[in-house]
Amino acid sequence: MAGLVTSTDGNDTITTEVCKEADVGDGELREVLVAGYPVLLVRNKQEFSALSSRCPHYGAPLSKGVFRGERLRCPWHGACFNIKTGDIEEYPSLDCLCCFKVTVEDGKVFVTAKRKVWTLPAVTKRKQHLGAGKISAFPTCFQDLESGLRVKDTSKRCPLSRATVLLLGGGVAALVCAETLRQEGFTGRVIMATKEKHVPYDKSKLSKEMNLKAEDIYMRTPEFLDAHGIELWTEKEAVSVDFQRQKVHFVDGSSQKYNQLLIATGCHSSLLKVPGADLQNVCVLQTPEDSSKILELATGKNLVIIGASFIGMEAAAFLSDKAAAVSVVEKREFPFQRVLGPQVGGVTMKMLQNKGVKFFMKAELRELRGKDGKVTEAVLASGEKLPADVVVVGIGTFPNSAFLKGTSIARDASGAILVDLHMQTNIPNVFAAGDVVSFPVALLNGERCSIHHQQVAEVHGHTAALNMLKKEKQLHTIPFFWTTMFGKSIRYAGCGMGYTDTVVKGSLEQHKFLIFYIRDGVVRAAASLSCDPMVALIAEALYTGKHISKEEAEACDINNAPSLAET
């Protein structure tokens, strides 16, 4: 449709007729064009909203998302936004959507926006941007059509404020905590101390896209952190904490006092305990440097992966056409069987086998052998020998909490820090978040659990920040994660730990399915392949407290999302 476009005051303000009022039904999501740029038009009863059309996280089309009340959920990775303000309400996206002015005249719907607004240099290559000082959410009709995202308002650092929040760890939990503190008006000192060499980066890409440089996966640039008054101390590892004196000691001999402390030190890959585990080219995958090293070592060589974990399987997929041979050794019968079960594990196993990956399942590694200090061979318990120029170990993780040994902080048998729903530890003014914690999970009836998902870590950091500021915010989220191989993504929402039954809809063989994980007669989690936005829809239902029975799961039509929404 040819829209009516006008420009006023020389400010490049655009007003476009995008549709007829009668053309858009209640609850409908429609992508329209404003001056050639896609904009999402949403109708909620009699009120229209216009927002950025793509999720700021990975660019998913929000017109394919799930819309309930005033909340819009991304179909790919579950990020949620308020349709009136564009504000982020659920992670993994860090940024908000732009909003545009909507008017209705004579049955016609018009959207008004401005092509460009002044911004500072990009935060990431995904075109995230920032302003100086007070980072403003621009007036509704002056949002940036081109960027498609907006950084929340933040306060500036005030030198007169003596309060210090110290964040241990450089991952997403610490990053979101730091940003939330600024967004909520905290003007004191915010320090993020990490043993990493980099600003926070997207760790989920380390095994999915191993050819990327560290800078390609930065979630924020150093300039962004500096503009927001967030101090980043790299290669600064904590070695002890004096909780009584509220002081952290670092490996370089320095120390730092705090008023509030967040421990978000993540986890570390478990190491092999077999002869030869210390040979060269036996690797774990934890950093951008690890990813680049493994790619270099494996190209044209024999690669053996110990453990059919998510990281191991994603690395196997990425390297399947680069290594001379890829072999996977796993104790269980199927990849990631504990989390996704044998059905989904079987599908991914066949996908990888079709690309030449060899599996040695229900098998154990006995030893690694080498020559001149470098690994050359992996020997299984059965006696079978696998050529191995490089070995990648993915057999689980353990919390990075050894520096807390001997203190009074409460940890479980694995070393995970125990927190409540406020992310508070048993020590006043000390919070913890992310992979290093064990927390009460609503979908497990309050049973404690460690969940190692990026989105969960972000929510932890956000919740911790709010409670540092005495906002009395309880954790409320539905875990959401994804794994990607050969351009296909398996999405998962919920917490199916201890599930006793499953309901499979669609076809596992045709790689188009939705699987429900049942515990105590109700759905606790769901996973899908090529069935968007089903998992996002189920996540939203679980978030609102909906109990989906096994019977409702069995009646689900994966080709009719509205029917599932009605149930």
Coordinates of C-alpha atoms in Angstrom, one line a residue, residues 99-528:
C99 CA 8.4 2.8 20.3
F100 CA 6.7 4.9 17.7
K101 CA 3.7 7.2 17.9
V102 CA 0.5 5.7 16.5
T103 CA -2.6 7.8 15.5
V104 CA -5.9 6.7 14.0
E105 CA -7.8 9.1 11.8
D106 CA -10.9 8.3 9.7
G107 CA -10.3 4.6 10.0
K108 CA -6.7 4.9 8.9
V109 CA -3.7 3.9 11.0
F110 CA -0.6 6.2 10.9
V111 CA 2.9 5.7 12.5
T112 CA 5.1 8.6 13.2
A113 CA 8.9 8.2 13.7
K114 CA 12.2 9.9 13.1
R115 CA 14.7 8.3 10.7
K116 CA 17.7 9.1 12.9
V117 CA 18.6 10.3 16.4
W118 CA 22.1 11.3 17.6
T119 CA 23.9 8.4 19.1
L120 CA 27.5 7.6 20.2
P121 CA 29.5 4.8 18.7
A122 CA 28.0 1.3 18.5
V123 CA 28.1 -0.9 21.5
T124 CA 28.3 -4.1 19.5
K125 CA 28.1 -5.2 15.9
R126 CA 24.4 -5.7 16.4
K127 CA 24.1 -1.9 16.2
Q128 CA 23.4 -1.4 19.9
H129 CA 24.0 2.2 20.8
L130 CA 24.4 4.5 23.8
G131 CA 24.2 8.1 24.7
A132 CA 26.3 10.3 27.0
G133 CA 25.5 10.9 30.7
K134 CA 21.8 10.4 31.0
I135 CA 21.0 7.8 28.4
S136 CA 17.6 9.0 27.3
A137 CA 14.6 7.0 26.1
F138 CA 13.7 9.5 23.4
P139 CA 10.2 10.9 23.1
T140 CA 7.9 8.4 21.5
C141 CA 7.8 9.9 18.1
F142 CA 11.6 10.4 17.9
Q143 CA 12.8 6.9 18.2
D144 CA 15.4 5.7 15.8
L145 CA 14.0 3.7 12.9
E146 CA 17.3 2.4 11.8
S147 CA 18.7 1.0 15.1
G148 CA 15.6 -0.8 16.2
L149 CA 16.7 -0.9 19.8
R150 CA 17.0 1.4 22.8
V151 CA 19.2 1.4 25.9
K152 CA 17.4 2.0 29.1
D153 CA 17.7 5.3 31.0
T154 CA 20.6 5.2 33.4
S155 CA 22.0 7.4 36.2
K156 CA 25.5 8.8 36.2
R157 CA 28.3 8.0 38.6
C158 CA 28.4 10.6 41.4
P159 CA 31.9 11.1 42.9
L160 CA 30.2 12.3 46.2
S161 CA 28.6 8.9 46.7
R162 CA 30.9 6.7 48.8
A163 CA 28.9 3.5 48.3
T164 CA 30.7 0.7 46.4
V165 CA 29.1 -2.4 44.8
L166 CA 31.8 -5.0 43.9
L167 CA 30.9 -7.6 41.4
L168 CA 33.1 -10.7 41.2
G169 CA 32.9 -12.2 37.7
G170 CA 32.8 -10.9 34.2
G171 CA 29.8 -12.8 32.7
V172 CA 26.2 -11.8 32.0
A173 CA 25.1 -12.0 35.6
A174 CA 27.6 -9.4 36.7
L175 CA 26.9 -7.3 33.6
V176 CA 23.2 -7.2 34.0
C177 CA 23.6 -6.5 37.8
A178 CA 25.8 -3.5 36.9
E179 CA 23.5 -2.1 34.3
T180 CA 20.4 -2.6 36.5
L181 CA 22.0 -0.7 39.3
R182 CA 22.6 2.3 37.0
Q183 CA 19.1 1.9 35.5
E184 CA 17.6 2.0 39.0
G185 CA 19.4 5.2 40.0
F186 CA 22.4 3.9 41.9
T187 CA 25.1 6.6 41.7
G188 CA 27.9 5.0 43.7
R189 CA 30.9 3.1 42.5
V190 CA 30.3 -0.1 40.5
I191 CA 33.3 -2.4 40.0
M192 CA 33.3 -5.6 37.9
A193 CA 36.4 -7.7 38.7
T194 CA 37.0 -10.7 36.5
K195 CA 39.8 -13.1 35.7
E196 CA 38.9 -12.9 32.0
K197 CA 40.8 -10.8 29.6
H198 CA 37.7 -9.4 27.9
V199 CA 34.5 -7.4 28.6
P200 CA 31.5 -9.6 29.0
Y201 CA 30.9 -11.7 25.8
D202 CA 28.3 -14.1 24.5
K203 CA 29.6 -17.4 25.7
S204 CA 26.9 -19.3 24.0
K205 CA 28.6 -18.7 20.7
L206 CA 32.0 -20.2 21.7
S207 CA 31.0 -23.6 20.5
K208 CA 28.4 -22.6 17.9
E209 CA 30.6 -20.2 15.9
M210 CA 34.2 -21.1 16.6
N211 CA 35.6 -18.9 13.9
L212 CA 34.6 -15.6 15.6
K213 CA 37.0 -13.3 17.3
A214 CA 36.4 -12.2 20.9
E215 CA 35.5 -8.7 19.7
D216 CA 32.7 -10.2 17.5
I217 CA 30.9 -11.6 20.5
Y218 CA 31.3 -8.7 23.0
M219 CA 27.9 -7.9 24.6
R220 CA 29.1 -4.4 25.5
T221 CA 32.2 -2.5 24.5
P222 CA 34.6 -1.0 26.9
E223 CA 33.4 2.4 25.8
F224 CA 29.8 1.5 26.8
L225 CA 30.9 0.4 30.3
D226 CA 33.0 3.5 30.7
A227 CA 30.1 5.8 29.7
H228 CA 27.9 4.1 32.3
G229 CA 30.4 4.5 35.1
I230 CA 31.0 0.7 35.3
E231 CA 34.7 0.0 36.2
L232 CA 36.0 -3.2 34.6
W233 CA 39.0 -4.9 36.2
T234 CA 40.3 -7.6 33.8
E235 CA 42.7 -10.4 34.8
K236 CA 41.7 -9.7 38.4
E237 CA 40.9 -13.0 40.1
A238 CA 39.6 -13.1 43.7
V239 CA 41.4 -15.4 46.0
S240 CA 39.6 -14.8 49.3
V241 CA 36.8 -12.8 50.9
D242 CA 36.8 -11.3 54.5
F243 CA 33.1 -11.1 55.0
Q244 CA 33.4 -9.5 58.4
R245 CA 35.6 -6.6 57.1
Q246 CA 33.7 -6.6 53.8
K247 CA 36.9 -6.9 51.8
V248 CA 38.0 -9.0 48.8
H249 CA 41.6 -10.0 48.2
F250 CA 42.9 -10.6 44.7
V251 CA 45.6 -12.8 43.3
D252 CA 47.8 -9.8 42.5
G253 CA 48.0 -8.9 46.2
S254 CA 45.5 -6.0 46.1
S255 CA 42.2 -5.8 47.9
Q256 CA 39.0 -3.9 47.7
K257 CA 36.3 -3.0 50.3
Y258 CA 32.6 -3.1 49.4
N259 CA 29.2 -2.2 50.8
Q260 CA 27.4 -4.8 48.7
L261 CA 29.0 -7.8 47.0
L262 CA 27.8 -10.0 44.1
I263 CA 29.6 -13.3 43.6
A264 CA 29.0 -14.3 40.0
T265 CA 32.2 -16.3 39.2
G266 CA 30.5 -18.9 37.1
C267 CA 31.8 -22.5 36.7
H268 CA 34.8 -24.3 35.4
S269 CA 35.0 -27.3 33.1
S270 CA 35.6 -30.6 34.9
L271 CA 39.0 -32.1 34.1
L272 CA 39.8 -35.6 33.0
K273 CA 41.1 -38.0 35.6
V274 CA 42.8 -40.6 33.4
P275 CA 46.5 -41.2 32.5
G276 CA 47.6 -38.7 29.8
A277 CA 45.1 -36.0 30.7
D278 CA 48.0 -33.6 31.0
L279 CA 49.2 -34.1 27.5
Q280 CA 49.4 -31.1 25.1
N281 CA 46.3 -30.5 22.9
V282 CA 43.9 -31.8 25.5
C283 CA 41.5 -28.8 25.7
V284 CA 38.5 -27.5 27.4
L285 CA 36.3 -24.8 25.8
Q286 CA 35.7 -21.9 28.1
T287 CA 37.1 -18.7 26.5
P288 CA 37.4 -17.2 23.0
E289 CA 41.1 -18.2 23.1
D290 CA 40.1 -21.8 23.7
S291 CA 37.6 -21.7 20.8
S292 CA 40.2 -20.3 18.4
K293 CA 42.9 -22.8 19.6
I294 CA 40.6 -25.8 19.1
L295 CA 39.6 -24.7 15.6
E296 CA 43.2 -24.3 14.6
L297 CA 44.3 -27.6 16.1
A298 CA 41.4 -29.6 14.8
T299 CA 41.4 -28.3 11.2
G300 CA 42.4 -31.2 9.0
K301 CA 43.2 -33.4 12.0
N302 CA 41.6 -36.2 14.1
L303 CA 39.4 -34.7 16.8
V304 CA 38.0 -36.7 19.8
I305 CA 35.4 -35.1 22.0
I306 CA 34.9 -36.6 25.5
G307 CA 31.3 -36.1 26.6
A308 CA 28.2 -35.6 24.5
S309 CA 27.3 -32.3 26.2
F310 CA 25.8 -29.3 24.6
I311 CA 29.2 -27.7 24.1
G312 CA 30.6 -31.0 22.8
M313 CA 27.8 -31.5 20.3
E314 CA 27.9 -27.9 19.0
A315 CA 31.7 -28.1 18.6
A316 CA 31.3 -31.4 16.8
A317 CA 28.7 -29.9 14.4
F318 CA 30.9 -26.9 13.7
L319 CA 34.0 -28.9 13.2
S320 CA 32.4 -31.8 11.3
D321 CA 33.4 -30.3 7.9
K322 CA 36.8 -29.0 9.0
A323 CA 38.4 -31.8 11.0
A324 CA 39.7 -34.9 9.2
A325 CA 37.6 -37.0 11.6
V326 CA 35.4 -36.3 14.6
S327 CA 34.7 -39.0 17.3
V328 CA 32.5 -38.6 20.3
V329 CA 32.9 -40.7 23.5
E330 CA 30.0 -40.7 25.9
K331 CA 29.0 -42.8 28.9
R332 CA 25.3 -42.5 28.2
E333 CA 23.3 -43.9 25.2
F334 CA 22.4 -40.6 23.6
P335 CA 23.8 -37.0 23.6
F336 CA 22.5 -34.7 26.4
Q337 CA 20.2 -37.5 27.5
R338 CA 19.9 -36.2 31.0
V339 CA 18.3 -32.9 30.0
L340 CA 16.5 -33.5 26.7
G341 CA 16.0 -37.3 26.9
P342 CA 16.6 -40.1 24.4
Q343 CA 14.2 -38.9 21.8
V344 CA 15.8 -35.5 21.2
G345 CA 19.3 -36.9 21.9
G346 CA 18.6 -39.5 19.2
V347 CA 17.6 -36.9 16.6
T348 CA 20.7 -34.8 17.2
M349 CA 22.9 -37.9 17.1
K350 CA 21.6 -38.9 13.7
M351 CA 22.0 -35.3 12.4
L352 CA 25.7 -35.5 13.4
Q353 CA 26.2 -39.0 12.1
N354 CA 24.8 -37.8 8.7
K355 CA 27.7 -35.4 8.7
G356 CA 30.3 -38.0 9.4
V357 CA 30.6 -37.7 13.1
K358 CA 31.3 -41.1 14.8
F359 CA 29.8 -41.9 18.2
F360 CA 31.2 -44.3 20.8
M361 CA 28.2 -44.4 23.2
K362 CA 28.0 -46.2 26.6
A363 CA 31.8 -46.1 26.5
E364 CA 34.4 -44.7 28.8
L365 CA 37.8 -43.3 28.2
R366 CA 40.6 -45.3 29.9
E367 CA 43.7 -43.3 29.0
L368 CA 45.2 -40.8 26.5
R369 CA 48.5 -41.7 24.9
G370 CA 50.9 -39.3 23.2
K371 CA 54.3 -38.7 21.6
D372 CA 56.7 -35.9 22.4
G373 CA 54.3 -34.6 24.9
K374 CA 51.4 -34.3 22.5
V375 CA 48.2 -36.5 22.5
T376 CA 48.0 -39.0 19.6
E377 CA 45.5 -41.6 20.8
A378 CA 42.5 -42.1 23.0
V379 CA 42.1 -45.6 24.4
L380 CA 38.6 -46.7 25.5
A381 CA 37.8 -49.1 28.4
S382 CA 36.9 -51.6 25.7
G383 CA 40.4 -51.4 24.4
E384 CA 39.4 -49.7 21.2
K385 CA 41.9 -47.0 20.1
L386 CA 40.9 -43.7 18.4
P387 CA 43.4 -41.5 16.6
A388 CA 43.5 -38.2 18.4
D389 CA 45.5 -35.1 17.4
V390 CA 43.3 -33.0 19.7
V391 CA 40.9 -33.9 22.5
V392 CA 38.1 -31.6 23.7
V393 CA 36.8 -32.4 27.1
G394 CA 33.1 -31.7 27.9
I395 CA 32.2 -33.9 30.9
G396 CA 30.5 -31.3 33.1
T397 CA 31.4 -28.4 35.3
F398 CA 32.0 -27.4 38.9
P399 CA 31.3 -24.0 40.5
N400 CA 34.2 -21.4 40.7
S401 CA 33.8 -21.1 44.5
A402 CA 37.0 -22.6 45.9
F403 CA 38.2 -19.2 47.0
L404 CA 35.3 -19.2 49.5
K405 CA 36.5 -22.4 51.2
G406 CA 36.8 -21.9 55.0
T407 CA 34.4 -19.0 55.1
S408 CA 30.9 -19.0 56.6
I409 CA 29.1 -18.7 53.3
A410 CA 26.7 -21.5 52.7
R411 CA 27.5 -23.9 49.8
D412 CA 26.2 -27.3 48.8
A413 CA 28.2 -30.5 48.3
S414 CA 29.2 -29.4 44.8
G415 CA 30.4 -26.0 46.0
A416 CA 27.5 -24.1 44.6
I417 CA 26.5 -21.1 46.7
L418 CA 23.1 -21.3 48.3
V419 CA 20.8 -18.3 47.7
D420 CA 17.2 -17.5 48.2
L421 CA 14.7 -16.0 45.7
H422 CA 16.3 -12.5 46.4
M423 CA 19.7 -14.0 45.3
Q424 CA 20.8 -13.3 48.9
T425 CA 23.3 -15.6 50.5
N426 CA 23.3 -16.4 54.3
I427 CA 25.7 -13.4 54.8
P428 CA 24.3 -9.8 54.9
N429 CA 25.0 -7.6 51.9
V430 CA 26.4 -10.6 49.9
F431 CA 24.5 -11.8 46.9
A432 CA 25.3 -14.5 44.3
A433 CA 24.1 -15.2 40.8
G434 CA 24.6 -17.3 37.7
D435 CA 26.2 -20.7 37.3
V436 CA 27.9 -20.5 40.7
V437 CA 24.6 -20.7 42.6
S438 CA 22.0 -23.2 43.6
F439 CA 18.5 -21.6 44.0
P440 CA 14.9 -22.5 44.6
V441 CA 13.2 -23.4 41.3
A442 CA 9.4 -22.9 41.1
L443 CA 8.9 -25.6 38.5
L444 CA 10.6 -28.1 40.9
N445 CA 8.3 -27.0 43.7
G446 CA 11.0 -24.9 45.3
E447 CA 13.7 -27.6 45.2
R448 CA 17.1 -26.1 44.8
C449 CA 19.0 -26.5 41.6
S450 CA 21.8 -25.0 39.5
I451 CA 20.7 -24.0 36.0
H452 CA 23.5 -23.0 33.7
H453 CA 21.6 -20.9 31.1
Q454 CA 22.6 -17.4 29.9
Q455 CA 19.0 -16.1 30.4
V456 CA 18.8 -17.4 33.9
A457 CA 22.1 -15.8 34.8
E458 CA 20.9 -12.5 33.5
V459 CA 17.7 -12.7 35.5
H460 CA 19.8 -13.5 38.6
G461 CA 21.9 -10.4 38.1
H462 CA 18.9 -8.2 37.6
T463 CA 17.1 -9.6 40.7
A464 CA 20.3 -9.2 42.8
A465 CA 20.7 -5.6 41.8
L466 CA 17.1 -4.8 42.7
N467 CA 17.5 -6.3 46.1
M468 CA 20.8 -4.6 46.7
L469 CA 18.7 -1.4 46.4
K470 CA 16.1 -2.8 48.8
K471 CA 13.4 -3.3 46.1
E472 CA 12.3 -6.6 47.6
K473 CA 12.1 -8.4 44.3
Q474 CA 11.7 -12.1 44.2
L475 CA 13.1 -14.2 41.3
H476 CA 10.4 -15.1 38.8
T477 CA 11.4 -16.6 35.5
I478 CA 11.0 -19.6 33.2
P479 CA 14.4 -21.0 32.2
F480 CA 14.9 -20.8 28.4
F481 CA 17.9 -22.0 26.3
W482 CA 18.7 -23.3 22.8
T483 CA 21.3 -25.3 21.0
T484 CA 22.1 -24.9 17.4
M485 CA 23.6 -27.4 14.9
F486 CA 23.8 -27.1 11.1
G487 CA 21.5 -24.1 11.1
K488 CA 18.8 -25.8 13.1
S489 CA 17.9 -24.7 16.6
I490 CA 16.4 -26.9 19.4
R491 CA 14.6 -24.6 21.9
Y492 CA 13.9 -25.5 25.4
A493 CA 11.9 -23.8 28.1
G494 CA 11.1 -24.8 31.7
C495 CA 12.9 -27.2 34.0
G496 CA 12.2 -30.9 33.3
M497 CA 14.6 -32.3 35.9
G498 CA 13.2 -35.6 37.2
Y499 CA 10.6 -35.9 34.5
T500 CA 8.8 -39.2 34.4
D501 CA 6.9 -39.0 31.1
T502 CA 7.0 -37.3 27.8
V503 CA 4.5 -36.4 25.1
V504 CA 5.8 -36.0 21.6
K505 CA 3.9 -34.1 18.9
G506 CA 5.0 -34.0 15.3
S507 CA 7.7 -36.1 13.8
L508 CA 11.2 -36.8 15.2
E509 CA 12.3 -38.3 11.9
Q510 CA 11.2 -35.2 9.9
H511 CA 12.9 -32.9 12.4
K512 CA 9.7 -31.0 13.2
F513 CA 8.5 -31.8 16.7
L514 CA 7.4 -30.5 20.1
I515 CA 8.1 -32.6 23.1
F516 CA 6.6 -32.0 26.6
Y517 CA 8.3 -33.2 29.7
I518 CA 5.9 -34.4 32.4
R519 CA 6.4 -34.6 36.2
D520 CA 3.6 -35.2 38.7
G521 CA 1.0 -35.2 35.8
V522 CA 1.8 -31.6 34.6
V523 CA 4.2 -30.1 32.0
R524 CA 7.4 -28.9 33.5
A525 CA 9.3 -28.2 30.3
A526 CA 9.1 -28.4 26.5
A527 CA 11.5 -28.6 23.6
S528 CA 11.0 -28.1 19.9

